């Protein structure tokens, strides 16, 4: 009733002392009036009790649920991720699992974070509307199925990324070995890169036609071909001792790949006669 204080008590039971300490510390600086916090240690659980004597019980439960949501993400999420990796991708090596785990921790984007936070918070709010206490371990493992599904999809995405990155690195390593063990057929090649397209010029600045017969197709068999793939294939045929890349635009994945493959043979240029010619649109990208 309006004008009268309402009462609501929430008891959080945990067997993890670090979690209990975390909650007590957060509650010490809790920006919410009319609450009283106490803590009692029993045989199996530490009970963190929050007693509210204000008027807005719904807001109180929302605040407590949000606090518990951050607690779940901080303490339980890493464990969930490790369990999902070990269960669904048990055939990966220990080192691979560690790399996938690191990817998972760094690839939760903002929208996923907000979605998971809301799911956890809403679950706690619904639960506290009919219950006064929660056993944290049990709640997290049996009441947060939707949250775990999102984590599962993130793990799947990171495993796919890990596999793609590994295959890419193996591809780069293979090409570097090929370059290092095969004689060069050209001293200098200029690559003009503009609007994500490229042309090749020889040391006399004459146009080099792309090798579109994919002479080295055994190295490219798993890649869908674009104009840049044909340029790369031509470079792999000629294997220049020096590759001058004239950047009309910013570097992108293709340029980064060339730098990785040709390593110390690559020289980046952004301000020379060739650069200025193509920057002024007098030089057209054709091949």
PDB file of C-alpha atoms in Angstrom:
ATOM      1  CA  UNK A   1       0.000   0.000   0.000  1.00  0.00           C
ATOM      2  CA  UNK A   2       1.157   3.513  -0.785  1.00  0.00           C
ATOM      3  CA  UNK A   3       2.718   5.241   2.218  1.00  0.00           C
ATOM      4  CA  UNK A   4       3.689   1.966   3.908  1.00  0.00           C
ATOM      5  CA  UNK A   5       7.052   0.262   3.725  1.00  0.00           C
ATOM      6  CA  UNK A   6       7.162  -3.083   1.926  1.00  0.00           C
ATOM      7  CA  UNK A   7       9.496  -5.894   2.906  1.00  0.00           C
ATOM      8  CA  UNK A   8      11.449  -8.275   0.744  1.00  0.00           C
ATOM      9  CA  UNK A   9      14.292 -10.555   1.759  1.00  0.00           C
ATOM     10  CA  UNK A  10      16.542 -12.365  -0.671  1.00  0.00           C
ATOM     11  CA  UNK A  11      18.989 -15.030   0.444  1.00  0.00           C
ATOM     12  CA  UNK A  12      21.781 -16.128  -1.892  1.00  0.00           C
ATOM     13  CA  UNK A  13      23.385 -19.455  -1.008  1.00  0.00           C
ATOM     14  CA  UNK A  14      26.815 -20.261  -2.401  1.00  0.00           C
ATOM     15  CA  UNK A  15      29.553 -22.733  -1.575  1.00  0.00           C
ATOM     16  CA  UNK A  16      32.122 -20.528  -3.305  1.00  0.00           C
ATOM     17  CA  UNK A  17      33.773 -18.128  -0.874  1.00  0.00           C
ATOM     18  CA  UNK A  18      35.057 -15.953  -3.734  1.00  0.00           C
ATOM     19  CA  UNK A  19      31.496 -15.458  -4.952  1.00  0.00           C
ATOM     20  CA  UNK A  20      30.292 -14.605  -1.457  1.00  0.00           C
ATOM     21  CA  UNK A  21      33.098 -12.062  -1.078  1.00  0.00           C
ATOM     22  CA  UNK A  22      32.297 -10.629  -4.510  1.00  0.00           C
ATOM     23  CA  UNK A  23      28.622 -10.145  -3.616  1.00  0.00           C
ATOM     24  CA  UNK A  24      29.419  -8.564  -0.256  1.00  0.00           C
ATOM     25  CA  UNK A  25      31.883  -6.177  -1.839  1.00  0.00           C
ATOM     26  CA  UNK A  26      29.436  -5.160  -4.565  1.00  0.00           C
ATOM     27  CA  UNK A  27      26.621  -4.734  -2.056  1.00  0.00           C
ATOM     28  CA  UNK A  28      28.853  -2.516   0.069  1.00  0.00           C
ATOM     29  CA  UNK A  29      28.776   0.036  -2.763  1.00  0.00           C
ATOM     30  CA  UNK A  30      25.267  -0.821  -3.923  1.00  0.00           C
ATOM     31  CA  UNK A  31      23.475   2.299  -5.122  1.00  0.00           C
ATOM     32  CA  UNK A  32      20.151   1.449  -3.557  1.00  0.00           C
ATOM     33  CA  UNK A  33      18.617   2.715  -0.316  1.00  0.00           C
ATOM     34  CA  UNK A  34      16.794   0.844   2.421  1.00  0.00           C
ATOM     35  CA  UNK A  35      18.703  -2.416   2.207  1.00  0.00           C
ATOM     36  CA  UNK A  36      20.448  -4.290   4.978  1.00  0.00           C
ATOM     37  CA  UNK A  37      23.038  -6.947   4.225  1.00  0.00           C
ATOM     38  CA  UNK A  38      24.170  -9.806   6.431  1.00  0.00           C
ATOM     39  CA  UNK A  39      26.266 -12.919   5.866  1.00  0.00           C
ATOM     40  CA  UNK A  40      26.308 -16.255   7.688  1.00  0.00           C
ATOM     41  CA  UNK A  41      28.516 -19.281   7.147  1.00  0.00           C
ATOM     42  CA  UNK A  42      26.945 -22.706   7.494  1.00  0.00           C
ATOM     43  CA  UNK A  43      28.244 -26.204   6.866  1.00  0.00           C
ATOM     44  CA  UNK A  44      27.625 -26.313   3.120  1.00  0.00           C
ATOM     45  CA  UNK A  45      26.785 -22.758   2.117  1.00  0.00           C
ATOM     46  CA  UNK A  46      27.569 -19.167   2.828  1.00  0.00           C
ATOM     47  CA  UNK A  47      24.301 -17.239   2.995  1.00  0.00           C
ATOM     48  CA  UNK A  48      24.334 -13.676   1.754  1.00  0.00           C
ATOM     49  CA  UNK A  49      21.075 -12.082   2.907  1.00  0.00           C
ATOM     50  CA  UNK A  50      19.725  -8.809   1.523  1.00  0.00           C
ATOM     51  CA  UNK A  51      16.768  -7.349   3.417  1.00  0.00           C
ATOM     52  CA  UNK A  52      14.839  -4.544   1.707  1.00  0.00           C
ATOM     53  CA  UNK A  53      12.417  -2.267   3.587  1.00  0.00           C
ATOM     54  CA  UNK A  54      11.590   0.252   0.889  1.00  0.00           C
ATOM     55  CA  UNK A  55       8.587   0.779  -1.333  1.00  0.00           C
ATOM     56  CA  UNK A  56       9.795  -0.325  -4.779  1.00  0.00           C
ATOM     57  CA  UNK A  57      10.211  -4.096  -4.505  1.00  0.00           C
ATOM     58  CA  UNK A  58      10.233  -4.598  -8.281  1.00  0.00           C
ATOM     59  CA  UNK A  59      13.156  -2.213  -8.709  1.00  0.00           C
ATOM     60  CA  UNK A  60      14.977  -3.884  -5.826  1.00  0.00           C
ATOM     61  CA  UNK A  61      14.599  -7.317  -7.401  1.00  0.00           C
ATOM     62  CA  UNK A  62      15.723  -5.940 -10.735  1.00  0.00           C
ATOM     63  CA  UNK A  63      18.873  -4.475  -9.174  1.00  0.00           C
ATOM     64  CA  UNK A  64      19.699  -7.675  -7.302  1.00  0.00           C
ATOM     65  CA  UNK A  65      19.066  -9.744 -10.430  1.00  0.00           C
ATOM     66  CA  UNK A  66      21.408  -7.524 -12.450  1.00  0.00           C
ATOM     67  CA  UNK A  67      24.097  -7.884  -9.794  1.00  0.00           C
ATOM     68  CA  UNK A  68      23.716 -11.671  -9.874  1.00  0.00           C
ATOM     69  CA  UNK A  69      23.856 -11.613 -13.674  1.00  0.00           C
ATOM     70  CA  UNK A  70      27.281  -9.997 -13.603  1.00  0.00           C
ATOM     71  CA  UNK A  71      28.295 -12.540 -10.981  1.00  0.00           C
ATOM     72  CA  UNK A  72      27.269 -15.404 -13.281  1.00  0.00           C
ATOM     73  CA  UNK A  73      29.183 -13.922 -16.209  1.00  0.00           C
ATOM     74  CA  UNK A  74      32.314 -13.333 -14.120  1.00  0.00           C
ATOM     75  CA  UNK A  75      32.416 -16.645 -12.261  1.00  0.00           C
ATOM     76  CA  UNK A  76      30.415 -19.202 -14.237  1.00  0.00           C
ATOM     77  CA  UNK A  77      30.777 -18.204 -17.865  1.00  0.00           C
ATOM     78  CA  UNK A  78      34.451 -19.272 -18.208  1.00  0.00           C
ATOM     79  CA  UNK A  79      33.545 -22.665 -16.717  1.00  0.00           C
ATOM     80  CA  UNK A  80      30.591 -23.082 -19.075  1.00  0.00           C
ATOM     81  CA  UNK A  81      32.787 -22.252 -22.065  1.00  0.00           C
ATOM     82  CA  UNK A  82      35.470 -24.756 -21.040  1.00  0.00           C
ATOM     83  CA  UNK A  83      32.850 -27.468 -20.474  1.00  0.00           C
ATOM     84  CA  UNK A  84      31.245 -26.808 -23.871  1.00  0.00           C
ATOM     85  CA  UNK A  85      34.627 -27.032 -25.596  1.00  0.00           C
ATOM     86  CA  UNK A  86      35.602 -30.211 -23.757  1.00  0.00           C
ATOM     87  CA  UNK A  87      32.230 -31.850 -24.395  1.00  0.00           C
ATOM     88  CA  UNK A  88      31.585 -30.871 -28.008  1.00  0.00           C
ATOM     89  CA  UNK A  89      35.175 -30.659 -29.261  1.00  0.00           C
ATOM     90  CA  UNK A  90      36.929 -33.296 -27.160  1.00  0.00           C
ATOM     91  CA  UNK A  91      38.928 -34.422 -30.222  1.00  0.00           C
ATOM     92  CA  UNK A  92      40.965 -31.207 -30.338  1.00  0.00           C
ATOM     93  CA  UNK A  93      44.359 -31.153 -28.654  1.00  0.00           C
ATOM     94  CA  UNK A  94      44.813 -29.437 -25.301  1.00  0.00           C
ATOM     95  CA  UNK A  95      46.670 -26.566 -26.976  1.00  0.00           C
ATOM     96  CA  UNK A  96      43.922 -26.146 -29.581  1.00  0.00           C
ATOM     97  CA  UNK A  97      41.294 -26.048 -26.836  1.00  0.00           C
ATOM     98  CA  UNK A  98      43.230 -23.326 -25.051  1.00  0.00           C
ATOM     99  CA  UNK A  99      43.320 -21.229 -28.222  1.00  0.00           C
ATOM    100  CA  UNK A 100      39.604 -21.771 -28.827  1.00  0.00           C
ATOM    101  CA  UNK A 101      38.872 -20.800 -25.215  1.00  0.00           C
ATOM    102  CA  UNK A 102      40.851 -17.559 -25.646  1.00  0.00           C
ATOM    103  CA  UNK A 103      38.935 -16.843 -28.864  1.00  0.00           C
ATOM    104  CA  UNK A 104      35.642 -17.330 -27.036  1.00  0.00           C
ATOM    105  CA  UNK A 105      36.585 -14.886 -24.300  1.00  0.00           C
ATOM    106  CA  UNK A 106      37.546 -12.230 -26.832  1.00  0.00           C
ATOM    107  CA  UNK A 107      34.740 -12.745 -29.371  1.00  0.00           C
ATOM    108  CA  UNK A 108      31.637 -12.061 -27.285  1.00  0.00           C
ATOM    109  CA  UNK A 109      30.346  -8.910 -28.950  1.00  0.00           C
ATOM    110  CA  UNK A 110      28.307  -6.147 -27.327  1.00  0.00           C
ATOM    111  CA  UNK A 111      24.933  -7.378 -28.563  1.00  0.00           C
ATOM    112  CA  UNK A 112      25.594 -10.906 -27.289  1.00  0.00           C
ATOM    113  CA  UNK A 113      26.741  -9.543 -23.940  1.00  0.00           C
ATOM    114  CA  UNK A 114      23.574  -7.480 -23.526  1.00  0.00           C
ATOM    115  CA  UNK A 115      21.359 -10.373 -24.648  1.00  0.00           C
ATOM    116  CA  UNK A 116      22.954 -12.785 -22.186  1.00  0.00           C
ATOM    117  CA  UNK A 117      22.831 -10.258 -19.363  1.00  0.00           C
ATOM    118  CA  UNK A 118      19.113  -9.691 -19.955  1.00  0.00           C
ATOM    119  CA  UNK A 119      18.356 -13.417 -20.121  1.00  0.00           C
ATOM    120  CA  UNK A 120      20.121 -14.077 -16.819  1.00  0.00           C
ATOM    121  CA  UNK A 121      18.606 -11.041 -15.108  1.00  0.00           C
ATOM    122  CA  UNK A 122      15.066 -11.899 -16.232  1.00  0.00           C
ATOM    123  CA  UNK A 123      15.493 -15.480 -15.016  1.00  0.00           C
ATOM    124  CA  UNK A 124      16.526 -14.274 -11.556  1.00  0.00           C
ATOM    125  CA  UNK A 125      13.694 -11.715 -11.446  1.00  0.00           C
ATOM    126  CA  UNK A 126      11.087 -14.347 -12.302  1.00  0.00           C
ATOM    127  CA  UNK A 127      12.516 -16.721  -9.735  1.00  0.00           C
ATOM    128  CA  UNK A 128      12.604 -14.164  -6.918  1.00  0.00           C
ATOM    129  CA  UNK A 129       8.987 -13.186  -7.506  1.00  0.00           C
ATOM    130  CA  UNK A 130       7.999 -16.519  -5.926  1.00  0.00           C
ATOM    131  CA  UNK A 131      11.083 -17.482  -3.909  1.00  0.00           C
ATOM    132  CA  UNK A 132      13.045 -15.945  -1.064  1.00  0.00           C
ATOM    133  CA  UNK A 133      16.311 -17.794  -1.483  1.00  0.00           C
ATOM    134  CA  UNK A 134      18.391 -19.216  -4.307  1.00  0.00           C
ATOM    135  CA  UNK A 135      21.091 -21.879  -4.316  1.00  0.00           C
ATOM    136  CA  UNK A 136      23.343 -20.217  -6.863  1.00  0.00           C
ATOM    137  CA  UNK A 137      25.038 -23.320  -8.303  1.00  0.00           C
ATOM    138  CA  UNK A 138      21.745 -25.120  -8.846  1.00  0.00           C
ATOM    139  CA  UNK A 139      20.048 -22.108 -10.357  1.00  0.00           C
ATOM    140  CA  UNK A 140      22.867 -21.411 -12.792  1.00  0.00           C
ATOM    141  CA  UNK A 141      23.098 -25.008 -13.984  1.00  0.00           C
ATOM    142  CA  UNK A 142      19.378 -25.759 -14.267  1.00  0.00           C
ATOM    143  CA  UNK A 143      17.595 -22.436 -14.907  1.00  0.00           C
ATOM    144  CA  UNK A 144      19.763 -20.756 -17.521  1.00  0.00           C
ATOM    145  CA  UNK A 145      19.321 -23.011 -20.545  1.00  0.00           C
ATOM    146  CA  UNK A 146      18.711 -20.129 -22.972  1.00  0.00           C
ATOM    147  CA  UNK A 147      21.894 -18.411 -21.817  1.00  0.00           C
ATOM    148  CA  UNK A 148      23.908 -21.608 -22.292  1.00  0.00           C
ATOM    149  CA  UNK A 149      22.497 -21.956 -25.846  1.00  0.00           C
ATOM    150  CA  UNK A 150      23.948 -18.549 -26.737  1.00  0.00           C
ATOM    151  CA  UNK A 151      27.296 -19.555 -25.247  1.00  0.00           C
ATOM    152  CA  UNK A 152      27.142 -22.771 -27.265  1.00  0.00           C
ATOM    153  CA  UNK A 153      26.633 -20.809 -30.496  1.00  0.00           C
ATOM    154  CA  UNK A 154      29.559 -18.533 -29.614  1.00  0.00           C
ATOM    155  CA  UNK A 155      31.791 -21.568 -29.016  1.00  0.00           C
ATOM    156  CA  UNK A 156      30.718 -23.013 -32.394  1.00  0.00           C
ATOM    157  CA  UNK A 157      31.516 -19.727 -34.122  1.00  0.00           C
ATOM    158  CA  UNK A 158      34.942 -19.529 -32.470  1.00  0.00           C
ATOM    159  CA  UNK A 159      35.763 -23.129 -33.391  1.00  0.00           C
ATOM    160  CA  UNK A 160      34.964 -22.340 -37.032  1.00  0.00           C
ATOM    161  CA  UNK A 161      37.135 -19.232 -36.842  1.00  0.00           C
ATOM    162  CA  UNK A 162      39.936 -21.233 -35.271  1.00  0.00           C
ATOM    163  CA  UNK A 163      39.801 -23.831 -38.074  1.00  0.00           C
ATOM    164  CA  UNK A 164      39.724 -21.168 -40.796  1.00  0.00           C
ATOM    165  CA  UNK A 165      42.634 -19.272 -39.219  1.00  0.00           C
ATOM    166  CA  UNK A 166      44.659 -22.463 -38.875  1.00  0.00           C
ATOM    167  CA  UNK A 167      44.059 -23.433 -42.497  1.00  0.00           C
ATOM    168  CA  UNK A 168      44.969 -19.902 -43.567  1.00  0.00           C
ATOM    169  CA  UNK A 169      48.237 -20.028 -41.612  1.00  0.00           C
ATOM    170  CA  UNK A 170      49.051 -23.431 -43.089  1.00  0.00           C
ATOM    171  CA  UNK A 171      48.318 -22.039 -46.554  1.00  0.00           C
ATOM    172  CA  UNK A 172      50.648 -19.088 -45.946  1.00  0.00           C
ATOM    173  CA  UNK A 173      53.377 -21.371 -44.608  1.00  0.00           C
ATOM    174  CA  UNK A 174      53.105 -23.630 -47.659  1.00  0.00           C
ATOM    175  CA  UNK A 175      53.423 -20.703 -50.054  1.00  0.00           C
ATOM    176  CA  UNK A 176      56.377 -19.225 -48.164  1.00  0.00           C
ATOM    177  CA  UNK A 177      58.180 -22.561 -48.404  1.00  0.00           C
ATOM    178  CA  UNK A 178      57.418 -22.721 -52.129  1.00  0.00           C
ATOM    179  CA  UNK A 179      58.769 -19.206 -52.675  1.00  0.00           C
ATOM    180  CA  UNK A 180      61.934 -19.866 -50.700  1.00  0.00           C
ATOM    181  CA  UNK A 181      62.738 -23.049 -52.642  1.00  0.00           C
ATOM    182  CA  UNK A 182      61.838 -21.916 -56.185  1.00  0.00           C
ATOM    183  CA  UNK A 183      63.985 -19.668 -58.423  1.00  0.00           C
ATOM    184  CA  UNK A 184      62.625 -16.212 -59.277  1.00  0.00           C
ATOM    185  CA  UNK A 185      61.575 -15.376 -62.821  1.00  0.00           C
ATOM    186  CA  UNK A 186      61.486 -11.599 -62.313  1.00  0.00           C
ATOM    187  CA  UNK A 187      63.642  -9.107 -60.470  1.00  0.00           C
ATOM    188  CA  UNK A 188      60.980  -6.454 -59.827  1.00  0.00           C
ATOM    189  CA  UNK A 189      57.201  -6.366 -60.121  1.00  0.00           C
ATOM    190  CA  UNK A 190      54.959  -3.428 -59.304  1.00  0.00           C
ATOM    191  CA  UNK A 191      51.472  -4.124 -58.012  1.00  0.00           C
ATOM    192  CA  UNK A 192      49.020  -1.244 -58.240  1.00  0.00           C
ATOM    193  CA  UNK A 193      46.177  -1.668 -55.755  1.00  0.00           C
ATOM    194  CA  UNK A 194      43.061   0.455 -56.015  1.00  0.00           C
ATOM    195  CA  UNK A 195      39.397  -0.141 -55.139  1.00  0.00           C
ATOM    196  CA  UNK A 196      40.206  -3.704 -54.052  1.00  0.00           C
ATOM    197  CA  UNK A 197      41.514  -4.488 -57.516  1.00  0.00           C
ATOM    198  CA  UNK A 198      45.046  -4.819 -58.819  1.00  0.00           C
ATOM    199  CA  UNK A 199      47.260  -4.709 -61.864  1.00  0.00           C
ATOM    200  CA  UNK A 200      50.833  -5.891 -62.273  1.00  0.00           C
ATOM    201  CA  UNK A 201      53.655  -4.029 -64.015  1.00  0.00           C
ATOM    202  CA  UNK A 202      57.146  -5.273 -64.794  1.00  0.00           C
ATOM    203  CA  UNK A 203      60.376  -3.425 -64.023  1.00  0.00           C
ATOM    204  CA  UNK A 204      59.850  -1.320 -67.171  1.00  0.00           C
ATOM    205  CA  UNK A 205      56.353  -0.387 -65.974  1.00  0.00           C
ATOM    206  CA  UNK A 206      54.789  -2.486 -68.740  1.00  0.00           C
ATOM    207  CA  UNK A 207      51.551  -4.355 -68.085  1.00  0.00           C
ATOM    208  CA  UNK A 208      51.846  -7.993 -67.035  1.00  0.00           C
ATOM    209  CA  UNK A 209      48.898 -10.115 -68.067  1.00  0.00           C
ATOM    210  CA  UNK A 210      47.466 -12.200 -65.276  1.00  0.00           C
ATOM    211  CA  UNK A 211      48.153 -15.911 -65.370  1.00  0.00           C
ATOM    212  CA  UNK A 212      44.567 -17.137 -65.451  1.00  0.00           C
ATOM    213  CA  UNK A 213      45.441 -20.757 -66.207  1.00  0.00           C
ATOM    214  CA  UNK A 214      46.191 -21.350 -62.533  1.00  0.00           C
ATOM    215  CA  UNK A 215      49.531 -23.021 -63.168  1.00  0.00           C
ATOM    216  CA  UNK A 216      49.978 -23.312 -59.418  1.00  0.00           C
ATOM    217  CA  UNK A 217      46.392 -24.364 -58.792  1.00  0.00           C
ATOM    218  CA  UNK A 218      47.488 -27.085 -56.366  1.00  0.00           C
ATOM    219  CA  UNK A 219      48.257 -24.278 -53.938  1.00  0.00           C
ATOM    220  CA  UNK A 220      44.929 -22.557 -54.494  1.00  0.00           C
ATOM    221  CA  UNK A 221      42.507 -25.439 -54.873  1.00  0.00           C
ATOM    222  CA  UNK A 222      40.505 -24.570 -51.747  1.00  0.00           C
ATOM    223  CA  UNK A 223      40.023 -20.893 -52.583  1.00  0.00           C
ATOM    224  CA  UNK A 224      37.257 -19.245 -54.579  1.00  0.00           C
ATOM    225  CA  UNK A 225      38.895 -17.197 -57.313  1.00  0.00           C
ATOM    226  CA  UNK A 226      38.690 -13.427 -57.747  1.00  0.00           C
ATOM    227  CA  UNK A 227      40.808 -10.962 -59.715  1.00  0.00           C
ATOM    228  CA  UNK A 228      43.168 -10.741 -56.749  1.00  0.00           C
ATOM    229  CA  UNK A 229      43.544 -14.523 -56.733  1.00  0.00           C
ATOM    230  CA  UNK A 230      44.649 -14.348 -60.372  1.00  0.00           C
ATOM    231  CA  UNK A 231      47.121 -11.609 -59.445  1.00  0.00           C
ATOM    232  CA  UNK A 232      48.465 -13.766 -56.628  1.00  0.00           C
ATOM    233  CA  UNK A 233      48.714 -16.748 -58.935  1.00  0.00           C
ATOM    234  CA  UNK A 234      50.713 -14.699 -61.440  1.00  0.00           C
ATOM    235  CA  UNK A 235      53.034 -13.510 -58.687  1.00  0.00           C
ATOM    236  CA  UNK A 236      53.526 -17.108 -57.557  1.00  0.00           C
ATOM    237  CA  UNK A 237      54.495 -18.016 -61.111  1.00  0.00           C
ATOM    238  CA  UNK A 238      56.963 -15.167 -61.535  1.00  0.00           C
ATOM    239  CA  UNK A 239      58.192 -15.050 -57.920  1.00  0.00           C
ATOM    240  CA  UNK A 240      59.727 -11.563 -58.051  1.00  0.00           C
ATOM    241  CA  UNK A 241      62.818 -10.817 -55.983  1.00  0.00           C
ATOM    242  CA  UNK A 242      61.205  -7.502 -55.081  1.00  0.00           C
ATOM    243  CA  UNK A 243      57.493  -6.705 -55.025  1.00  0.00           C
ATOM    244  CA  UNK A 244      56.581  -3.033 -54.861  1.00  0.00           C
ATOM    245  CA  UNK A 245      53.001  -2.580 -53.741  1.00  0.00           C
ATOM    246  CA  UNK A 246      51.610   0.831 -54.642  1.00  0.00           C
ATOM    247  CA  UNK A 247      48.710   1.471 -52.314  1.00  0.00           C
ATOM    248  CA  UNK A 248      46.127   3.866 -53.665  1.00  0.00           C
ATOM    249  CA  UNK A 249      43.753   2.836 -50.881  1.00  0.00           C
ATOM    250  CA  UNK A 250      44.343   1.486 -47.394  1.00  0.00           C
ATOM    251  CA  UNK A 251      45.722  -1.975 -46.752  1.00  0.00           C
ATOM    252  CA  UNK A 252      43.228  -4.828 -46.577  1.00  0.00           C
ATOM    253  CA  UNK A 253      43.299  -8.600 -46.160  1.00  0.00           C
ATOM    254  CA  UNK A 254      44.704  -9.181 -49.636  1.00  0.00           C
ATOM    255  CA  UNK A 255      47.636  -6.847 -49.088  1.00  0.00           C
ATOM    256  CA  UNK A 256      48.275  -8.335 -45.657  1.00  0.00           C
ATOM    257  CA  UNK A 257      48.317 -11.790 -47.243  1.00  0.00           C
ATOM    258  CA  UNK A 258      50.880 -10.668 -49.831  1.00  0.00           C
ATOM    259  CA  UNK A 259      53.050  -9.241 -47.075  1.00  0.00           C
ATOM    260  CA  UNK A 260      52.908 -12.527 -45.179  1.00  0.00           C
ATOM    261  CA  UNK A 261      53.671 -14.655 -48.244  1.00  0.00           C
ATOM    262  CA  UNK A 262      56.454 -12.572 -49.796  1.00  0.00           C
ATOM    263  CA  UNK A 263      57.770 -11.305 -46.478  1.00  0.00           C
ATOM    264  CA  UNK A 264      60.958  -9.239 -46.890  1.00  0.00           C
ATOM    265  CA  UNK A 265      60.510  -9.057 -50.663  1.00  0.00           C
ATOM    266  CA  UNK A 266      57.602  -6.640 -50.215  1.00  0.00           C
ATOM    267  CA  UNK A 267      58.013  -2.863 -50.275  1.00  0.00           C
ATOM    268  CA  UNK A 268      55.004  -0.652 -49.655  1.00  0.00           C
ATOM    269  CA  UNK A 269      54.739   2.643 -51.527  1.00  0.00           C
ATOM    270  CA  UNK A 270      52.054   5.319 -51.198  1.00  0.00           C
ATOM    271  CA  UNK A 271      53.649   8.385 -52.815  1.00  0.00           C
ATOM    272  CA  UNK A 272      55.531   8.007 -56.070  1.00  0.00           C
ATOM    273  CA  UNK A 273      54.842   8.771 -59.719  1.00  0.00           C
ATOM    274  CA  UNK A 274      52.920   5.533 -60.157  1.00  0.00           C
ATOM    275  CA  UNK A 275      50.884   6.099 -57.000  1.00  0.00           C
ATOM    276  CA  UNK A 276      50.070   9.663 -58.036  1.00  0.00           C
ATOM    277  CA  UNK A 277      49.143   8.580 -61.564  1.00  0.00           C
ATOM    278  CA  UNK A 278      46.575   6.039 -60.365  1.00  0.00           C
ATOM    279  CA  UNK A 279      45.428   8.243 -57.534  1.00  0.00           C
ATOM    280  CA  UNK A 280      44.497  10.922 -60.058  1.00  0.00           C
ATOM    281  CA  UNK A 281      42.360   8.375 -61.989  1.00  0.00           C
ATOM    282  CA  UNK A 282      44.533   8.796 -65.089  1.00  0.00           C
ATOM    283  CA  UNK A 283      45.721   5.273 -64.611  1.00  0.00           C
ATOM    284  CA  UNK A 284      42.889   2.748 -64.892  1.00  0.00           C
ATOM    285  CA  UNK A 285      42.833  -0.650 -63.217  1.00  0.00           C
ATOM    286  CA  UNK A 286      42.691  -3.099 -66.139  1.00  0.00           C
ATOM    287  CA  UNK A 287      44.316  -6.382 -66.833  1.00  0.00           C
TER     288      UNK A 287
END
